[in-house]
Short mmCIF file of C-alpha atoms (C1' of nucleotides) in Angstrom, two decimals:
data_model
loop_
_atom_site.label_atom_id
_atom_site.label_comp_id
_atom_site.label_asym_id
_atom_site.label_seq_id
_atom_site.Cartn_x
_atom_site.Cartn_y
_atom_site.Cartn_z
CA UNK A 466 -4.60 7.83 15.55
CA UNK A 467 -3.21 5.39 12.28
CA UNK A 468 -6.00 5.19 9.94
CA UNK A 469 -7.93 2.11 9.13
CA UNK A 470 -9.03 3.15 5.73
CA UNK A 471 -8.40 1.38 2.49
CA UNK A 472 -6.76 3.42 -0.22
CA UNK A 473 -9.49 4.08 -1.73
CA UNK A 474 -11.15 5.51 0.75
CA UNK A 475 -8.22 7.21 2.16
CA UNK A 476 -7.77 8.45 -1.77
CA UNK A 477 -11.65 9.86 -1.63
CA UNK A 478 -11.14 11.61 1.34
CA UNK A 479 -8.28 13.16 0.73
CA UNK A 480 -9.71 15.11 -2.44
CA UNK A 481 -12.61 16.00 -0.78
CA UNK A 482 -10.03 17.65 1.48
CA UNK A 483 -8.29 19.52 -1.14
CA UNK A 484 -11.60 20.66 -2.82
CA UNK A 485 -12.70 22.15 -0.21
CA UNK A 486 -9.64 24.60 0.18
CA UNK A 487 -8.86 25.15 -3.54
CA UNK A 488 -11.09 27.43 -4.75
CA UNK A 489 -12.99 27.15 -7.48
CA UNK A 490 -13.44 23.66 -6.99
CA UNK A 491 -17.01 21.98 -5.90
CA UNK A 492 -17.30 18.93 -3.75
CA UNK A 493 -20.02 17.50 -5.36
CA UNK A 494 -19.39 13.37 -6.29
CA UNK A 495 -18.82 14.47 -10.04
CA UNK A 496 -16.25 16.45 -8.98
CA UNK A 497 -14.28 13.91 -7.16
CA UNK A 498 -14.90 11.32 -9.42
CA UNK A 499 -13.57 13.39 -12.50
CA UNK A 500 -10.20 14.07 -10.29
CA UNK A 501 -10.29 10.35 -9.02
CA UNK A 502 -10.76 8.92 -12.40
CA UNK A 503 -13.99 7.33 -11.45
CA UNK A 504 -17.53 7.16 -12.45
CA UNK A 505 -20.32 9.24 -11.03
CA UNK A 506 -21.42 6.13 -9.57
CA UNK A 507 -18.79 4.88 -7.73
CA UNK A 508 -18.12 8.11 -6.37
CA UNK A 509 -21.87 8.26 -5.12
CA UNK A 510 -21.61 4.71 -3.46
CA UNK A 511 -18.08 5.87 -1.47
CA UNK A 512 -19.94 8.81 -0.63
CA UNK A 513 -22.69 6.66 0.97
CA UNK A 514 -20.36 4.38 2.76
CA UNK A 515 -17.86 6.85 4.48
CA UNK A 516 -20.91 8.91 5.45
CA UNK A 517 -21.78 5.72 7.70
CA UNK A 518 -18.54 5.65 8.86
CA UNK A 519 -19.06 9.30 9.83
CA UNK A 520 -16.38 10.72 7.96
CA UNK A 521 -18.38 12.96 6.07
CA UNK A 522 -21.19 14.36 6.02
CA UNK A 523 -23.67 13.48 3.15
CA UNK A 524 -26.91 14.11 2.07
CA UNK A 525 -28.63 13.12 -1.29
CA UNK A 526 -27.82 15.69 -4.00
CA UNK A 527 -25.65 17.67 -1.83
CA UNK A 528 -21.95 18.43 -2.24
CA UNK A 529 -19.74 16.40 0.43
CA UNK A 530 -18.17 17.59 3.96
CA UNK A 531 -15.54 16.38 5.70
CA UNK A 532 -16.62 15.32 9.38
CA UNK A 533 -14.15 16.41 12.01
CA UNK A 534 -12.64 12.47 12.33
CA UNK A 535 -12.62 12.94 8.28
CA UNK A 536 -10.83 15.81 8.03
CA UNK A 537 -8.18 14.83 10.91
CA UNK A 538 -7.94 11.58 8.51
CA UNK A 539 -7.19 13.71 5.73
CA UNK A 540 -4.81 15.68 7.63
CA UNK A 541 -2.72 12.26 9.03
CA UNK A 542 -2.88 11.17 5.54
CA UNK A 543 -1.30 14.58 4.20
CA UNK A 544 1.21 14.44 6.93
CA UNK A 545 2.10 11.85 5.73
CA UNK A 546 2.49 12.83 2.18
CA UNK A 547 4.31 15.82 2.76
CA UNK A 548 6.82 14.15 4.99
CA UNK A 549 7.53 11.46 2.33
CA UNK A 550 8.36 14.34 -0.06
CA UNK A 551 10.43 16.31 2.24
CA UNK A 552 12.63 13.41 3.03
CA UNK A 553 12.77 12.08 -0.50
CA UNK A 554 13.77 15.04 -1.86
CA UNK A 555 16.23 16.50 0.94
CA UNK A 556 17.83 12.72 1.79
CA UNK A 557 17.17 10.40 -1.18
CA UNK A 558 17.76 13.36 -3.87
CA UNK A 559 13.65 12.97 -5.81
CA UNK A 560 13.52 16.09 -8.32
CA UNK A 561 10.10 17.96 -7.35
CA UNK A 562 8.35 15.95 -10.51
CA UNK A 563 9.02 12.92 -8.90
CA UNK A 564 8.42 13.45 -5.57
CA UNK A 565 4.27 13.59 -5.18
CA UNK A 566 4.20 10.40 -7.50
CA UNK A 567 5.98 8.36 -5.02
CA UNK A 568 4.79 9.97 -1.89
CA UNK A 569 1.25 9.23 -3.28
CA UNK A 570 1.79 5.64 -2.66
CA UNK A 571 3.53 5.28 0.80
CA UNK A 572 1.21 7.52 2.44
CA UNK A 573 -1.09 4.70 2.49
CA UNK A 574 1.01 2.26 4.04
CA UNK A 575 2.79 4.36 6.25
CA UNK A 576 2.45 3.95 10.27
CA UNK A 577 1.96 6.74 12.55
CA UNK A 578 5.24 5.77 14.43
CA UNK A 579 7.60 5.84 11.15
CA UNK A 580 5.89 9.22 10.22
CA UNK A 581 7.32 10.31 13.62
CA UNK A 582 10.99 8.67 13.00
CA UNK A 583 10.47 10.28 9.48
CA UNK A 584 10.18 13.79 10.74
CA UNK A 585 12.64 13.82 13.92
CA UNK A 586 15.08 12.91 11.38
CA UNK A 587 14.34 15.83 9.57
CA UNK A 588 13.90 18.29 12.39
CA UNK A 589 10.24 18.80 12.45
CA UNK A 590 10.30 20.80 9.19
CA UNK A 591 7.17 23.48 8.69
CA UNK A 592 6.91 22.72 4.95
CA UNK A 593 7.77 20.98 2.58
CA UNK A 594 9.94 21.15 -0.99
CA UNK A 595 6.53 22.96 -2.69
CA UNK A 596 6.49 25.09 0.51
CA UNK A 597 3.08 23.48 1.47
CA UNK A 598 2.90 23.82 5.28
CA UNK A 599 2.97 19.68 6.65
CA UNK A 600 0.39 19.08 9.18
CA UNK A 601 1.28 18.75 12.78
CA UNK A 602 1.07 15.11 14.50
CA UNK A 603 -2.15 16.87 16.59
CA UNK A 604 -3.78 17.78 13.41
CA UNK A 605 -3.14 21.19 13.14
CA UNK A 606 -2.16 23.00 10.18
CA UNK A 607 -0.78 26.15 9.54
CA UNK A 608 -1.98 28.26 6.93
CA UNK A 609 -0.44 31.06 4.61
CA UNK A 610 -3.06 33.91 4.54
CA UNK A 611 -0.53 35.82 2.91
CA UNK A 612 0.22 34.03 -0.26
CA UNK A 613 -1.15 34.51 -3.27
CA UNK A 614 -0.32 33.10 -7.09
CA UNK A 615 2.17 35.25 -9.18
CA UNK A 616 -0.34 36.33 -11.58
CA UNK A 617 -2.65 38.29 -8.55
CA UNK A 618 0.32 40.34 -7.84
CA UNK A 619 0.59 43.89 -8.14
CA UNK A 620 3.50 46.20 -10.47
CA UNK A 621 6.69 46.84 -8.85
CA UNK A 622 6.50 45.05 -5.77
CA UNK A 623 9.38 42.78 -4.28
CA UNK A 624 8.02 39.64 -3.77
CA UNK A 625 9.68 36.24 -2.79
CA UNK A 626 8.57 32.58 -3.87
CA UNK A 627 6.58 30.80 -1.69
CA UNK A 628 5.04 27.96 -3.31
CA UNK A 629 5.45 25.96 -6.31
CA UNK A 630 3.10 23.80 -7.08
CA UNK A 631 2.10 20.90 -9.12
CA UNK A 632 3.96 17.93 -10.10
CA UNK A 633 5.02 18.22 -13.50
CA UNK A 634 8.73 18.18 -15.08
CA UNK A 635 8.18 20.94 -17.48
CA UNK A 636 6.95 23.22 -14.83
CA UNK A 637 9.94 22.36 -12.39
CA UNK A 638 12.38 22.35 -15.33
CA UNK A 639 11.43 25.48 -16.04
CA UNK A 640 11.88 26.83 -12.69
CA UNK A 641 15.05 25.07 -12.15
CA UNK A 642 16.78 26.52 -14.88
CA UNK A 643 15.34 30.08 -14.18
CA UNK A 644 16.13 30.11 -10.64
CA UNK A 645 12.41 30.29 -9.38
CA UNK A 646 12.81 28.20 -6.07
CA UNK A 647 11.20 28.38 -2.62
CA UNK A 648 12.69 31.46 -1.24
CA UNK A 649 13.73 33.09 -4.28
CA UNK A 650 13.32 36.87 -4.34
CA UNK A 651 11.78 38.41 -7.36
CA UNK A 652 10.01 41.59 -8.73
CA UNK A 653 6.63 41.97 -10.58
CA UNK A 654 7.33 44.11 -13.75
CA UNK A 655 4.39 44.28 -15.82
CA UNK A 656 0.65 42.42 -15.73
CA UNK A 657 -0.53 42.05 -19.44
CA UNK A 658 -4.13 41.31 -18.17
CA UNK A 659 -5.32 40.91 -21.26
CA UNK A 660 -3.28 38.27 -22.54
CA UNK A 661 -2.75 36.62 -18.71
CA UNK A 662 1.00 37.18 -18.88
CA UNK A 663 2.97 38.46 -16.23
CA UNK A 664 6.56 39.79 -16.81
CA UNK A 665 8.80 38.98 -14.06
CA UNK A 666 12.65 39.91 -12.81
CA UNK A 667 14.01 37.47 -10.90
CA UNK A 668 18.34 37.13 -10.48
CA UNK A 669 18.93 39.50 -12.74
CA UNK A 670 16.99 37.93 -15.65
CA UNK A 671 13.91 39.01 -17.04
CA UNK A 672 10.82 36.37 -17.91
CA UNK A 673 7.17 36.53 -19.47
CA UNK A 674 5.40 33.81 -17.99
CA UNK A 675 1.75 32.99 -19.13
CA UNK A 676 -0.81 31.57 -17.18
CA UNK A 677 -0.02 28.15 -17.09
CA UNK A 678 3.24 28.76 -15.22
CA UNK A 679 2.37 32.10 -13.09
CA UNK A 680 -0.64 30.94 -11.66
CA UNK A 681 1.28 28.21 -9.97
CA UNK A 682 4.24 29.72 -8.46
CA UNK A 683 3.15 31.65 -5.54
CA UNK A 684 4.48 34.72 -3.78
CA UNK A 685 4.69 36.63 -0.56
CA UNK A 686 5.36 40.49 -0.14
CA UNK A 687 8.91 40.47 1.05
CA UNK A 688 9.45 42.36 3.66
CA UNK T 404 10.28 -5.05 -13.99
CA UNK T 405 7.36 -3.36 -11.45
CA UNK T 406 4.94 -5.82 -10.08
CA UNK T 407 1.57 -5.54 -10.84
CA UNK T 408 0.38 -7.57 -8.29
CA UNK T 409 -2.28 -6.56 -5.33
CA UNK T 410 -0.81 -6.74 -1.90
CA UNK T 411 -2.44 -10.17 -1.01
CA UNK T 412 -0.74 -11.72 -4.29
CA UNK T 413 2.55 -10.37 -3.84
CA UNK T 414 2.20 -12.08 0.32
CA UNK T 415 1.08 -15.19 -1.10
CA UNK T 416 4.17 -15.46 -3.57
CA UNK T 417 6.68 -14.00 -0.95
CA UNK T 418 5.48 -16.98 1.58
CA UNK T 419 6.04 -19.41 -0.97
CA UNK T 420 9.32 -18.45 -2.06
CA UNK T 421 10.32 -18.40 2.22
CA UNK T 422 8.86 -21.74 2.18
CA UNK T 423 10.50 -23.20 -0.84
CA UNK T 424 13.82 -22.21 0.80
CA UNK T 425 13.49 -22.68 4.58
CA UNK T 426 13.94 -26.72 5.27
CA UNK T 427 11.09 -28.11 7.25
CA UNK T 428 8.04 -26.18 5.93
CA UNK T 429 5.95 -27.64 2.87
CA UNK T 430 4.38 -25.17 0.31
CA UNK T 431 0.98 -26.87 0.02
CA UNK T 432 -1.85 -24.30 0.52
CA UNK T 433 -2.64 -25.03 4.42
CA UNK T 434 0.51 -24.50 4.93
CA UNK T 435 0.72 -20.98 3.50
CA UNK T 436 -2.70 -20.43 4.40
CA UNK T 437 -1.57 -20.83 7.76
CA UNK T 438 1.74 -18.19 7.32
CA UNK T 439 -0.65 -15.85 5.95
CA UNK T 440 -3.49 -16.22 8.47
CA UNK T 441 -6.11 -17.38 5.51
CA UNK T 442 -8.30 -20.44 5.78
CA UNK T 443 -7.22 -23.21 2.96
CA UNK T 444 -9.84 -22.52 0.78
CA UNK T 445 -8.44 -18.84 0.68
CA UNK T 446 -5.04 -20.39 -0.18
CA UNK T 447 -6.14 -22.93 -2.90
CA UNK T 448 -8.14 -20.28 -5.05
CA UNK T 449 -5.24 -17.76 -4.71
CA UNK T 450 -3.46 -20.79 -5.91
CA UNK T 451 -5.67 -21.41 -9.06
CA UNK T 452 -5.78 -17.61 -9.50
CA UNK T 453 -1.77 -17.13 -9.43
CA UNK T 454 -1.52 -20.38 -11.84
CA UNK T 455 -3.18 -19.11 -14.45
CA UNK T 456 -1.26 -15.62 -14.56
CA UNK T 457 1.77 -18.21 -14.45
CA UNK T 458 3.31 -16.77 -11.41
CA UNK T 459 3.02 -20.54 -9.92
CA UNK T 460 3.11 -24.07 -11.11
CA UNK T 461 0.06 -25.71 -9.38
CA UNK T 462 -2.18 -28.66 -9.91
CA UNK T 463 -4.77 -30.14 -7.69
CA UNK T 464 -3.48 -31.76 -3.96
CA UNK T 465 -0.18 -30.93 -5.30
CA UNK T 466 2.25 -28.75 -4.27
CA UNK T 467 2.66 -24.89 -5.26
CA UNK T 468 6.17 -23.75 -6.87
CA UNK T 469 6.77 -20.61 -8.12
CA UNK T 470 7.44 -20.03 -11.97
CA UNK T 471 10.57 -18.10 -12.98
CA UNK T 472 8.66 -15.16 -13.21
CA UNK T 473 7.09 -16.01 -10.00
CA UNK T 474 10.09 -16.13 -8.43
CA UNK T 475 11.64 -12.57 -9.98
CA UNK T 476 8.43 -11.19 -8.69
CA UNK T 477 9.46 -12.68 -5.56
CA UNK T 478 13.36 -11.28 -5.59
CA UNK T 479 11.49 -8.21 -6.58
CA UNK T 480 9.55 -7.64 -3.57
CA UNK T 481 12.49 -9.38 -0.98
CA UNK T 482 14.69 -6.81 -2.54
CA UNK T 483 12.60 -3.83 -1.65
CA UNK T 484 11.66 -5.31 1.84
CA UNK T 485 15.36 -5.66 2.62
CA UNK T 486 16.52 -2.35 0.87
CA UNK T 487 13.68 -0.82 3.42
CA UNK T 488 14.77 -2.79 6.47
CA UNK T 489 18.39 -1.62 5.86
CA UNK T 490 17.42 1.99 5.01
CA UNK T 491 15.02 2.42 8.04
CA UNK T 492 17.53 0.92 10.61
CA UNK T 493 20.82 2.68 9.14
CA UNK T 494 19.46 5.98 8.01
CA UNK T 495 15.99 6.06 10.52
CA UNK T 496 17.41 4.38 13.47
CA UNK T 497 14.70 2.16 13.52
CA UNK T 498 15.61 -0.90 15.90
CA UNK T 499 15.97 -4.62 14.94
CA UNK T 500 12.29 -5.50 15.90
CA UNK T 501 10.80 -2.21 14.25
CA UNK T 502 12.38 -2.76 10.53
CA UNK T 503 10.28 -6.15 9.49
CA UNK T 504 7.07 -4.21 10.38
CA UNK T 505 7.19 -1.28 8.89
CA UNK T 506 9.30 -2.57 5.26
CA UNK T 507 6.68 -5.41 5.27
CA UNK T 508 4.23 -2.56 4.10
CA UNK T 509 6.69 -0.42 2.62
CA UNK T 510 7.75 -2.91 -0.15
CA UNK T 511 4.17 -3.25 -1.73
CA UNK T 512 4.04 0.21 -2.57
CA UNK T 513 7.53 0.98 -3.76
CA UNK T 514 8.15 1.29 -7.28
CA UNK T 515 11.71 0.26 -8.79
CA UNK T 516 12.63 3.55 -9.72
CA UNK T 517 12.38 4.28 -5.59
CA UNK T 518 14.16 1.14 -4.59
CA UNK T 519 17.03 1.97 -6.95
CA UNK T 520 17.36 5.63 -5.13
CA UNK T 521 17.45 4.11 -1.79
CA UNK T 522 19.74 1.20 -3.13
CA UNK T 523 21.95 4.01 -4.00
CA UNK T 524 22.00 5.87 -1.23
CA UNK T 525 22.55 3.02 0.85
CA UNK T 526 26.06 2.47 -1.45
CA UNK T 527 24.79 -0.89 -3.21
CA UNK T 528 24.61 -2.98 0.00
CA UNK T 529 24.80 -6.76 0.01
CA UNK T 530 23.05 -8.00 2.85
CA UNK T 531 19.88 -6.25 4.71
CA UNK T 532 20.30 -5.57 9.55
CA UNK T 533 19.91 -9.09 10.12
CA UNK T 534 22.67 -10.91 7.75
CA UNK T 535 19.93 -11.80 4.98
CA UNK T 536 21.13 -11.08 1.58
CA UNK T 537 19.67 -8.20 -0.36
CA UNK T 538 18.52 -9.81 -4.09
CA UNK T 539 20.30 -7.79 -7.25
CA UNK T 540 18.29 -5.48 -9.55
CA UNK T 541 18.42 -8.40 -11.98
CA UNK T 542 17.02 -11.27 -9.99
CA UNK T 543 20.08 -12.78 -8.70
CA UNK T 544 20.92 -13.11 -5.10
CA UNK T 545 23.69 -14.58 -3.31
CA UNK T 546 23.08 -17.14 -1.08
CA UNK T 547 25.29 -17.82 1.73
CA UNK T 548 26.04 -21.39 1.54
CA UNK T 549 28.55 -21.79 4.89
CA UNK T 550 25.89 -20.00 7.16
CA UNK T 551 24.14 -22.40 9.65
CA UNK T 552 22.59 -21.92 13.04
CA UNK T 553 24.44 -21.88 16.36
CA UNK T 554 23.14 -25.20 17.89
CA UNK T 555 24.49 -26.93 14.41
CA UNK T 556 27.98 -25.56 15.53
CA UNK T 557 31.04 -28.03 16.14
CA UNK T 558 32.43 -27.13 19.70
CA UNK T 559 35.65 -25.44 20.89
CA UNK T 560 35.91 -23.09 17.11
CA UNK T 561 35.84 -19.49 16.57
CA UNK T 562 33.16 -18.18 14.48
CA UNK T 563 31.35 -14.87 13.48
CA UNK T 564 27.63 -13.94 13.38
CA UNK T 565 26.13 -13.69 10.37
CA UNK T 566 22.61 -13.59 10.34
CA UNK T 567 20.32 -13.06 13.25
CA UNK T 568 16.40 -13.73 12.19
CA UNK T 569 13.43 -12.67 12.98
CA UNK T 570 11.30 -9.71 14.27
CA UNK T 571 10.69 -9.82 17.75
CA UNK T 572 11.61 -7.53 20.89
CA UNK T 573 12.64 -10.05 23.21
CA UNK T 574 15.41 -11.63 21.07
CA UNK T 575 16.82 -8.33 19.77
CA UNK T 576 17.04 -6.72 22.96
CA UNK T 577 18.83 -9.68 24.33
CA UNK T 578 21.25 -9.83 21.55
CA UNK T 579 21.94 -5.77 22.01
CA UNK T 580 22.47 -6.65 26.03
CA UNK T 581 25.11 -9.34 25.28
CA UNK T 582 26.85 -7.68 22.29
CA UNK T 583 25.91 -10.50 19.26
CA UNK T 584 25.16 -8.32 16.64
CA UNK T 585 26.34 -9.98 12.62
CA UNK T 586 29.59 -9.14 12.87
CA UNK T 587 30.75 -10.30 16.74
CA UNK T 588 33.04 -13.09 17.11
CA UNK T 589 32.04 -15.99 19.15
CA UNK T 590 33.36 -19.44 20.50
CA UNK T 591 31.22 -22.40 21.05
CA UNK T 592 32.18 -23.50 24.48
CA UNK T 593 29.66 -26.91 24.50
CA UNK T 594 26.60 -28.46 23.03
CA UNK T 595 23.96 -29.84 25.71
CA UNK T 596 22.80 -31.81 22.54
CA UNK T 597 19.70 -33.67 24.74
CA UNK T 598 18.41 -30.32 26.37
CA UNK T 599 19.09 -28.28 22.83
CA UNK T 600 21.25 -25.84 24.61
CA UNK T 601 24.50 -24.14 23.67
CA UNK T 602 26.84 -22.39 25.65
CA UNK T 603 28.77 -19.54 24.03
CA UNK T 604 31.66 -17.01 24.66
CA UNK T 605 31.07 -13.84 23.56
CA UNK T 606 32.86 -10.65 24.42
CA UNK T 607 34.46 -12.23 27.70
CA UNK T 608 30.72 -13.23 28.58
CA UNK T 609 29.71 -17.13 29.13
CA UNK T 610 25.94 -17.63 27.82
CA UNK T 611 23.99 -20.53 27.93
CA UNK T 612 20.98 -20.39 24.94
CA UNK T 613 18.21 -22.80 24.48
CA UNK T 614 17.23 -23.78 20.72
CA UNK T 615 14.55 -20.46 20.82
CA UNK T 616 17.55 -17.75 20.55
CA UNK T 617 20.03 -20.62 19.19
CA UNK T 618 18.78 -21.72 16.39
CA UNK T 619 18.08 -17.99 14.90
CA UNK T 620 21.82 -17.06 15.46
CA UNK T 621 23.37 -18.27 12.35
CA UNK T 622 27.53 -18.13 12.59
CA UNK T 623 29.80 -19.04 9.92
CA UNK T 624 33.84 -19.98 10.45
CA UNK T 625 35.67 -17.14 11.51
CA UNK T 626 38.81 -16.92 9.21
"C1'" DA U 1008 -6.56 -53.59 3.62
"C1'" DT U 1009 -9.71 -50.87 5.82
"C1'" DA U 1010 -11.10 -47.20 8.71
"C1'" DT U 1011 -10.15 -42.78 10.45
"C1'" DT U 1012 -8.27 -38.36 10.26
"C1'" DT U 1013 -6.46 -34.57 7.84
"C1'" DT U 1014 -6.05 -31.80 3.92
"C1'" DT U 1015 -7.67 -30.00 -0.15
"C1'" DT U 1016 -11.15 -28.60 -3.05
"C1'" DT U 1017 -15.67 -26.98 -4.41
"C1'" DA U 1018 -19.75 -24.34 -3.58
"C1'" DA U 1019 -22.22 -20.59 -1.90
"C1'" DG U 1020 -22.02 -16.19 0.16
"C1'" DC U 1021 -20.02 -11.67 1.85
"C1'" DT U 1022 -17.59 -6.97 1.36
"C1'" DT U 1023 -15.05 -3.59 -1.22
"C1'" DA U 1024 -14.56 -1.07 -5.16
"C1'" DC U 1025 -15.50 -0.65 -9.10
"C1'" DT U 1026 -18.51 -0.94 -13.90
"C1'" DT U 1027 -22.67 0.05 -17.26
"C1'" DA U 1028 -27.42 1.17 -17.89
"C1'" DA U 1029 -31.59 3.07 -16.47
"C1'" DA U 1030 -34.21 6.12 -13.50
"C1'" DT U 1031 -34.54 10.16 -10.88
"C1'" DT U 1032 -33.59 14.80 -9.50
"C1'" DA U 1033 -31.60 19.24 -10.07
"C1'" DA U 1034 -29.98 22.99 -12.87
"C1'" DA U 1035 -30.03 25.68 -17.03
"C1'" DA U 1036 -32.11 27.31 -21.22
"C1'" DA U 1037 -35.91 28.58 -23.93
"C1'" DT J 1262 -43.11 27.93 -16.76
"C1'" DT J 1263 -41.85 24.36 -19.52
"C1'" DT J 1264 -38.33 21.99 -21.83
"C1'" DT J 1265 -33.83 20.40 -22.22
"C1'" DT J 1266 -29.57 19.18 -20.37
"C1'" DA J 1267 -26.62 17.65 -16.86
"C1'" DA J 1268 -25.69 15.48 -12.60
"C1'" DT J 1269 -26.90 12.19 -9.31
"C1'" DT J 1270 -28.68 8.08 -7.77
"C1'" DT J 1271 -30.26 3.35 -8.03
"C1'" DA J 1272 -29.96 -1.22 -9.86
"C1'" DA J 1273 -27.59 -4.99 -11.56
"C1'" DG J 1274 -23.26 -7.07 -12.45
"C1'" DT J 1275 -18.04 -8.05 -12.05
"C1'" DA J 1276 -13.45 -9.24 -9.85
"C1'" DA J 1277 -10.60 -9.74 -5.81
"C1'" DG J 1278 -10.13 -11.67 -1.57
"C1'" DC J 1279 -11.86 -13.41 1.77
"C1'" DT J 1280 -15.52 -16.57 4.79
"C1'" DT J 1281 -18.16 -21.09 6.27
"C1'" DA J 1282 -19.94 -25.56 5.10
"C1'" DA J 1283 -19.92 -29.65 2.56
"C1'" DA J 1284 -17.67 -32.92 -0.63
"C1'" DA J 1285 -13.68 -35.22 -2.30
"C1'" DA J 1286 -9.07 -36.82 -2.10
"C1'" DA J 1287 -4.92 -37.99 0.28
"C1'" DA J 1288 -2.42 -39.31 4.27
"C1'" DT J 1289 -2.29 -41.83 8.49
"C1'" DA J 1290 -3.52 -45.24 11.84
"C1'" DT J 1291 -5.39 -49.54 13.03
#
DNA sequence: ATATTTTTTTAAGCTTACTTAAATTAAAAA
DNA sequence: TTTTTAATTTAAGTAAGCTTAAAAAAATAT
């Protein structure tokens, strides 16, 4: 399909995308622009233009929608992206902070036909180093009903990791050194509610993680 | 050093530095214009713009040259195109006519941290697929000075390929079919100096090449 | 040397992607 | 319900990177 979109607009659509999974999140042009690091304004005036371009839908006061060619836009896009980080972390070595910083550029410029070279060479991976699942080249995606973030889970349940996320060195730092990686299998000790803390067991080693940390590292029942 | 530059800057200094070095081809701004599929009056205020952030030397119906930290910006970008074409066709398997395309994009949105990781994994290669020096970290690049093109070539001497330039199907394909690739030994049997043709040995094979596939071979004395 | 052609430059205008400031609408609080 | 606050939209303006058209300068031909 290669997009035709500037990076701008390719940037704009792409958070409307991911606000309008993530919960909690509105799609309203505030919204975006706050994440984008634009004004109100701007944001409004994007929102105008791609709605001519049909890639969303738009209407005065109203929070934004992907159109179907917008969100199969957003979905070549995040192919895209989550190819780059697979193969710059498995071939070229990236640490997970550094990965989404440089696959946030050559998404942009990448062609359909080297996103294809990109993942044969890789062996058509399902996800990738966060354990987000990367888009298909039809624009299909397959989603994780079953995982949820650490801090949801319940006592005494064997769990394994699967999904870091975020894109911050602390954060994987942390995880490195405490052996909290994609696949890792660990146990759910105690949920101080109260304080948002969640004690965790994982290789032997027990951890109190607060909020911060446990409600981005996200688990599956392991069965 | 990271460039700063948009994409349109960083073609418009690339061109020049090409031009400056290629014989035969001016730098004045219809000439670039015409590289970069602009009209003049495109080139000549991208002139005046580049001048006064000093990444050219420029006065009125004069000639453009690029500053020294024009050209480093240059080396810069050259040295992230070529890392990409060597990566893409070594590591990829991207062929000889794909590379140009796809690094051509590639290099505007690479940062220096990501060339040096792909400089690495490459082992810290000199030259790029097609012979052409890759430019140093620091701004210098070796230029090969005893390079020249076929249909320059003294008759009845052995010599090796070592460039082959450009981007196009037709001229790869029929240097993969008769085995020149930069590396393959070759004698020049004749020069038909008034029809620009050159006939060749290569591999046990007699070719005949007019000046179109000639005078993009470039051989060197095979010691 | 003069006339013609070509190239370069300037000027005015367009689109994209922003900005700030003011006006409008919607949402929340009193 | 009315007032206040917050978000959104419109309007006007900017910079980059182009365009076409006209003017000016340089190069070429006669």
């Amino acid at each position: 399909m290669q997009n035709t979109g500037s990076i701008a607009s390719e940037n704009f659509i792409k958070t409307i995308y991911h606000f309008q999974l993530g919960a909690g999140k509105d799609t309203r042009p505030g919204s975006i622009a706050k994440e984008l690091g634009i004004t109100n304004a701007a944001a409004t005036d994007m929102a105008r233009k791609l709605s001519q371009k049909k890639l969303i839908e738009y209407e005065k006061y109203k929070a934004l929608k992907l159109s179907k060619s917008g969100e199969r836009m957003a979905l070549n896009i995040l192919r895209k992206h989550r190819l780059w980080e697979t193969f710059l972390h498995q071939v070229l070595g990236l640490s997970m902070h550094e990965i989404h910083r440089e696959a946030e550029l050559l998404e942009h410029l990448t062609s359909d036909f080297l996103a294809d070279k990109i993942n044969d060479y890789l062996g058509n991976p399902a996800t990738d180093p966060h354990g987000d699942p990367i888009p298909n080249v039809d624009g299909t995606i397959s989603m994780d009903e079953k995982s949820f973030p650490l801090h949801e889970a319940s006592v005494d349940q064997r769990y394994m990791v699967s999904r870091l996320s975020g894109s911050d060195k602390e954060f994987f730092d942390f995880c490195h050194s405490n052996k909290i990686f994609v696949g890792s299998k660990l146990n759910v000790n105690k949920q101080y509610s109260n304080n948002k803390m969640t004690e965790i067991e994982v290789d032997g080693a027990r951890l109190i993680l607060n909020d911060n940390f446990s409600n981005r590292i996200y688990i599956k029942k392991d069965n």
